[in-house]
DNA sequence: AATACGGGGGA
DNA sequence: TCCCCAGTATT
């Protein structure tokens, strides 16, 4: 197939006549705002990211505002959104742009790409939306639309597949109109060529879609990799002492990096309450007699992509500081609301 | 090349 | 339950 012009012609026509999708960052030209929206939307549904974006832009309208904001406030706003390294990278790049680039967002694709937290997709999105440069976005929508319309069975999560789809995407791109084209193909994937139950009946590619003709819409795009799941058991100790409570900031190479938590005792399996309270992992932290267990929650479950967390919260009051808690930080209970916690903990604290 | 990284929503 | 979502960084 030499002439692929039909693709952007049909797509742009659909976009201008049928596409009713509206989002606050659509048509935005400020690279800072586009950047924020794109980072928030990485692996995140528009519906989920919408409120975060609006609060973010309202609170920090420019890259300079963001660079000078207290980090904990930024994490607090990001709380519950997940993939917290995005927030870390946002902070790093905001400071870099403000301090080293004099607050001017880079315009060259390679320079945009070099920023922390920005990969192929986000660099193409910013370059095209903000500066109308001819770089095709390749996100989950694009993989799906192209795999179906062109009947491509190469797994999209293989090295070969990523290369193939990226090349095809750049061939198909309307070079004179990259911003509209990129926006259109993602809207099209989200609205018509959806993952499940796509609207083939009203699809303008009806006549040309290979997958539709071959009845393979359901199986495309192909993914080959499966994720491994593991189950973990968290016992959180909420240890209070005269209106203060012990907390910990997660720093290990693990989930929820940089977020706060309470005193964590992780066990290899589900341990009964009574047994846990007699375990050395527990008693060695608190000593034998200077504490009182006030309440133990039920087991809460949080599903992550690679892990299932089973956890309980144990409320404890202590009177003196004999406990072996030096590695934790003691803060007033009323200050908890300023810290960013994993959703798992934040939703427990809500109740 | 493979894997980890959150949380939510739809079927 | 399983799959997917405006992906990226690390090993």
XYZ file of C-alpha atoms (C1' of nucleotides) in Angstrom:
373
model
C 0.000 0.000 0.000
C 1.845 3.032 -1.233
C -0.658 5.795 -0.829
C -1.687 6.131 2.759
C -3.176 9.553 2.436
C -6.652 8.093 2.785
C -5.923 7.550 6.451
C -5.442 11.134 7.556
C -8.058 12.359 5.123
C -10.752 10.165 6.637
C -9.484 10.848 10.148
C -9.439 14.633 9.781
C -12.858 14.574 8.183
C -14.198 12.580 11.123
C -12.517 14.978 13.509
C -14.056 18.058 11.959
C -17.531 16.689 11.434
C -18.159 14.089 14.113
C -15.732 14.532 16.980
C -17.478 16.116 19.950
C -14.875 15.256 22.558
C -13.886 18.194 24.756
C -11.105 18.474 27.280
C -9.589 21.508 29.033
C -6.153 21.071 27.412
C -7.507 20.640 23.882
C -6.162 23.372 21.631
C -3.834 24.494 24.407
C -0.580 26.011 23.100
C 1.275 26.634 26.352
C 3.890 23.857 26.500
C 3.830 23.919 30.298
C 0.112 23.167 30.458
C 0.399 20.540 27.745
C 3.277 18.966 29.624
C 1.263 18.760 32.856
C -1.709 17.239 31.068
C 0.418 14.655 29.287
C 2.261 13.540 32.408
C -1.002 13.223 34.335
C -2.527 11.207 31.504
C 0.283 8.661 31.196
C -1.416 5.293 31.714
C -4.331 7.188 33.195
C -7.860 7.648 31.895
C -8.903 11.155 30.974
C -11.794 10.898 33.410
C -9.458 10.088 36.266
C -6.917 12.788 35.423
C -9.324 15.638 34.726
C -9.701 17.003 38.257
C -6.011 16.613 38.986
C -5.173 18.669 35.910
C -7.583 21.466 36.813
C -6.338 21.688 40.401
C -2.727 21.532 39.265
C -2.995 24.370 36.748
C -5.010 26.499 39.112
C -2.449 26.127 41.874
C 0.675 26.409 39.714
C -0.135 28.247 36.448
C 3.474 28.445 35.251
C 6.577 26.297 35.347
C 8.135 28.857 37.637
C 5.312 28.493 40.142
C 5.766 24.756 40.113
C 9.526 24.918 40.487
C 9.189 27.094 43.565
C 6.379 25.159 45.228
C 7.022 23.115 48.370
C 7.520 19.537 47.187
C 5.199 18.091 49.776
C 2.339 20.215 48.435
C 2.924 18.835 44.963
C 2.906 15.266 46.205
C -0.210 16.018 48.228
C -2.022 17.169 45.107
C -0.820 14.041 43.287
C -2.073 11.804 46.102
C -4.244 8.977 44.802
C -3.247 9.359 41.164
C -0.596 6.637 41.218
C 2.756 6.198 39.487
C 4.339 8.669 41.862
C 7.657 8.775 40.003
C 5.767 10.995 37.570
C 5.448 13.558 40.333
C 9.104 13.269 41.245
C 10.146 13.754 37.612
C 7.775 16.687 37.212
C 9.488 18.442 40.108
C 12.961 17.657 38.768
C 12.155 18.916 35.282
C 10.349 22.035 36.518
C 13.407 23.035 38.533
C 15.671 22.272 35.578
C 13.613 24.400 33.193
C 13.404 27.260 35.667
C 16.990 27.198 36.912
C 18.947 26.109 33.843
C 16.772 27.086 30.900
C 15.689 30.413 32.388
C 12.096 29.237 32.561
C 11.811 28.657 28.831
C 10.307 25.316 27.879
C 12.530 23.540 25.312
C 11.199 23.455 21.753
C 13.404 20.928 19.993
C 12.076 17.377 20.065
C 15.405 15.994 21.320
C 15.526 18.559 24.114
C 11.954 17.859 25.157
C 12.687 14.140 25.116
C 15.684 14.594 27.370
C 13.557 15.893 30.241
C 12.946 13.477 33.114
C 9.658 11.661 32.798
C 9.270 12.415 29.102
C 9.540 9.548 26.630
C 8.689 9.135 22.948
C 4.980 9.642 23.363
C 5.062 12.737 25.563
C 7.824 14.392 23.521
C 5.792 13.917 20.344
C 2.664 15.222 22.043
C 4.342 18.403 23.293
C 6.285 19.017 20.066
C 3.155 18.680 17.966
C 0.543 20.338 20.187
C 2.639 23.271 21.372
C 4.894 23.847 18.376
C 3.100 22.033 15.537
C 6.130 19.894 14.748
C 5.668 16.693 12.697
C 6.076 13.965 15.319
C 3.398 11.282 15.503
C 2.150 10.252 18.930
C 2.068 6.527 19.608
C -0.036 5.718 22.639
C -2.442 2.926 23.473
C -5.085 4.443 21.207
C -2.729 4.651 18.237
C -1.549 1.056 18.671
C -5.149 -0.096 18.660
C -6.401 1.987 15.728
C -3.455 1.127 13.491
C -3.415 -2.547 14.436
C -7.069 -2.813 13.446
C -7.273 -0.609 10.365
C -4.122 -2.139 8.884
C -4.627 -5.622 10.314
C -1.273 -5.768 12.046
C -0.757 -8.818 14.229
C 2.727 -8.001 15.445
C 2.539 -7.708 19.239
C 2.524 -4.059 20.225
C 4.586 -4.758 23.339
C 7.442 -6.390 21.405
C 10.527 -4.485 20.337
C 9.678 -5.189 16.699
C 6.104 -4.032 17.213
C 7.043 -0.757 18.854
C 9.379 0.054 15.979
C 6.889 -0.974 13.317
C 3.984 1.010 14.774
C 6.119 4.066 15.354
C 7.298 4.039 11.742
C 3.804 3.520 10.408
C 2.437 6.264 12.649
C 4.979 8.729 11.287
C 4.182 7.725 7.690
C 0.491 8.288 8.279
C 0.937 11.611 10.048
C -0.491 14.641 8.292
C 2.781 16.565 8.142
C 1.022 19.832 7.453
C -1.285 19.404 10.387
C 0.399 17.389 13.128
C -1.395 18.908 16.106
C -4.880 18.273 14.804
C -3.925 14.856 13.450
C -2.426 13.652 16.728
C -5.373 14.881 18.723
C -7.781 13.322 16.254
C -6.306 9.830 16.235
C -6.335 9.632 20.030
C -9.896 10.918 20.228
C -10.876 8.440 17.547
C -9.347 5.566 19.495
C -11.068 6.654 22.685
C -14.495 7.335 21.179
C -14.938 4.956 18.204
C -12.155 2.379 18.033
C -12.470 1.548 21.734
C -10.721 -1.413 23.386
C -13.931 -3.263 24.134
C -17.122 -3.017 22.086
C -15.801 -0.612 19.424
C -18.396 1.299 17.390
C -17.624 -0.351 14.057
C -21.108 0.392 12.723
C -20.426 4.107 12.679
C -16.723 3.914 11.870
C -15.599 5.912 8.823
C -12.894 3.308 8.115
C -15.609 0.680 7.762
C -14.756 -0.108 4.129
C -11.008 -0.177 4.625
C -10.505 -1.666 8.067
C -8.683 -4.992 7.642
C -9.645 -6.212 11.094
C -13.304 -5.473 10.445
C -13.240 -7.383 7.168
C -11.339 -10.314 8.673
C -13.421 -10.303 11.875
C -10.305 -9.846 13.999
C -11.292 -6.608 15.708
C -11.661 -8.412 19.014
C -8.157 -9.877 19.005
C -6.289 -6.760 17.885
C -4.033 -5.294 19.029
C -2.001 -8.319 20.090
C -0.118 -8.237 23.368
C 2.256 -11.013 24.311
C 3.461 -10.235 27.785
C 1.655 -11.206 30.935
C 2.181 -9.518 34.242
C 3.261 -11.364 37.360
C 1.265 -10.754 40.499
C 2.444 -11.111 44.047
C 0.606 -10.797 47.320
C 1.937 -8.843 50.289
C 0.789 -8.447 53.865
C 1.179 -5.072 55.543
C 0.604 -4.404 59.228
C 0.523 -0.688 59.887
C 1.142 0.476 63.430
C -0.448 3.831 64.226
C 1.549 4.602 67.333
C 0.387 7.717 69.186
C 2.089 9.481 72.027
C 0.573 12.648 73.542
C -1.147 13.780 70.346
C 1.814 12.871 68.178
C 2.137 9.931 65.807
C 5.025 8.060 64.222
C 5.413 8.156 60.446
C 7.894 7.006 57.859
C 8.736 8.243 54.373
C 9.123 5.409 51.885
C 12.489 5.558 50.187
C 13.211 1.978 49.133
C 12.999 0.778 45.580
C 9.468 -0.336 46.029
C 5.927 0.902 45.522
C 4.859 4.308 46.809
C 8.338 5.807 46.799
C 8.523 9.215 48.507
C 5.055 8.876 50.022
C 4.435 8.622 53.750
C 3.150 5.722 55.773
C 2.952 4.557 59.363
C 5.192 2.033 61.025
C 5.151 -0.918 58.682
C 5.632 -4.520 59.667
C 5.434 -6.654 56.556
C 4.820 -10.361 56.974
C 5.249 -13.158 54.470
C 1.732 -14.412 55.027
C -1.499 -13.460 56.705
C -0.786 -13.585 60.429
C -3.635 -13.775 62.940
C -4.040 -10.734 65.193
C -3.084 -12.465 68.417
C -0.113 -14.173 66.824
C 1.063 -10.911 65.298
C 0.910 -9.086 68.628
C 3.182 -11.726 70.118
C 5.619 -11.844 67.219
C 9.139 -10.561 67.758
C 8.785 -8.239 64.755
C 6.083 -6.445 66.710
C 7.320 -6.688 70.300
C 10.882 -5.709 69.428
C 9.550 -2.400 68.074
C 7.466 -1.485 71.077
C 9.080 -3.190 74.016
C 7.027 -5.382 76.311
C 4.875 -3.299 78.617
C 4.747 0.365 77.721
C 1.969 0.280 75.153
C -1.710 -0.379 74.797
C -3.408 -1.714 71.668
C -6.594 0.285 71.242
C -8.028 -0.988 67.995
C -7.274 -3.312 65.108
C -8.961 -2.757 61.758
C -10.250 -5.421 59.421
C -8.065 -6.513 56.553
C -8.213 -4.076 53.644
C -7.257 -5.120 50.138
C -5.728 -2.900 47.460
C -5.058 -4.239 43.994
C -2.116 -2.833 42.096
C -0.869 -3.856 38.677
C 1.832 -6.154 40.027
C 0.820 -6.593 43.622
C -2.116 -7.266 45.870
C -1.727 -5.574 49.213
C -3.504 -7.054 52.217
C -3.234 -4.738 55.162
C -4.536 -3.908 58.598
C -4.162 -0.850 60.805
C -3.318 -1.262 64.460
C -3.893 1.713 66.759
C -1.511 1.874 69.663
C -0.994 4.360 72.487
C 2.345 4.617 74.238
C 3.227 6.660 77.302
C 7.006 6.956 77.241
C 9.768 6.739 74.677
C 11.266 3.442 75.680
C 10.040 1.997 72.434
C 12.624 1.312 69.760
C 11.297 3.787 67.227
C 14.294 5.984 66.525
C 14.132 5.515 62.774
C 10.624 6.971 62.589
C 9.524 10.572 62.697
C 7.148 11.834 65.372
C 4.714 14.493 64.181
C 1.506 16.056 65.526
C -1.561 14.083 64.480
C -3.124 17.247 63.083
C -0.268 17.535 60.554
C -1.115 14.217 58.894
C -3.430 16.006 56.488
C -0.485 17.785 54.862
C 1.333 14.608 53.909
C 0.822 12.496 50.806
C -0.138 8.909 51.576
C -0.771 5.968 49.278
C -4.449 5.604 48.436
C -4.502 2.494 50.579
C -3.703 4.535 53.686
C -5.420 7.780 52.682
C -8.791 6.114 52.244
C -8.455 4.406 55.613
C -7.730 7.764 57.264
C -10.819 9.234 55.612
C -13.108 7.019 57.689
C 14.416 -7.690 26.460
C 11.873 -7.828 30.570
C 9.897 -5.812 34.513
C 8.199 -2.536 37.897
C 5.387 1.181 38.745
C -1.077 2.895 41.017
C -5.371 3.229 40.782
C -9.815 2.988 38.607
C -13.410 1.546 35.339
C -15.814 -1.375 31.977
C -17.339 -5.906 30.360
C -11.743 -11.543 37.221
C -9.332 -9.680 33.424
C -7.920 -6.011 30.556
C -6.740 -1.419 29.586
C -5.797 3.402 30.243
C -2.868 10.159 26.140
C 4.023 5.448 29.108
C 8.640 5.774 31.327
C 12.744 4.285 33.725
C 15.519 0.757 35.153
C 17.825 -3.572 35.058
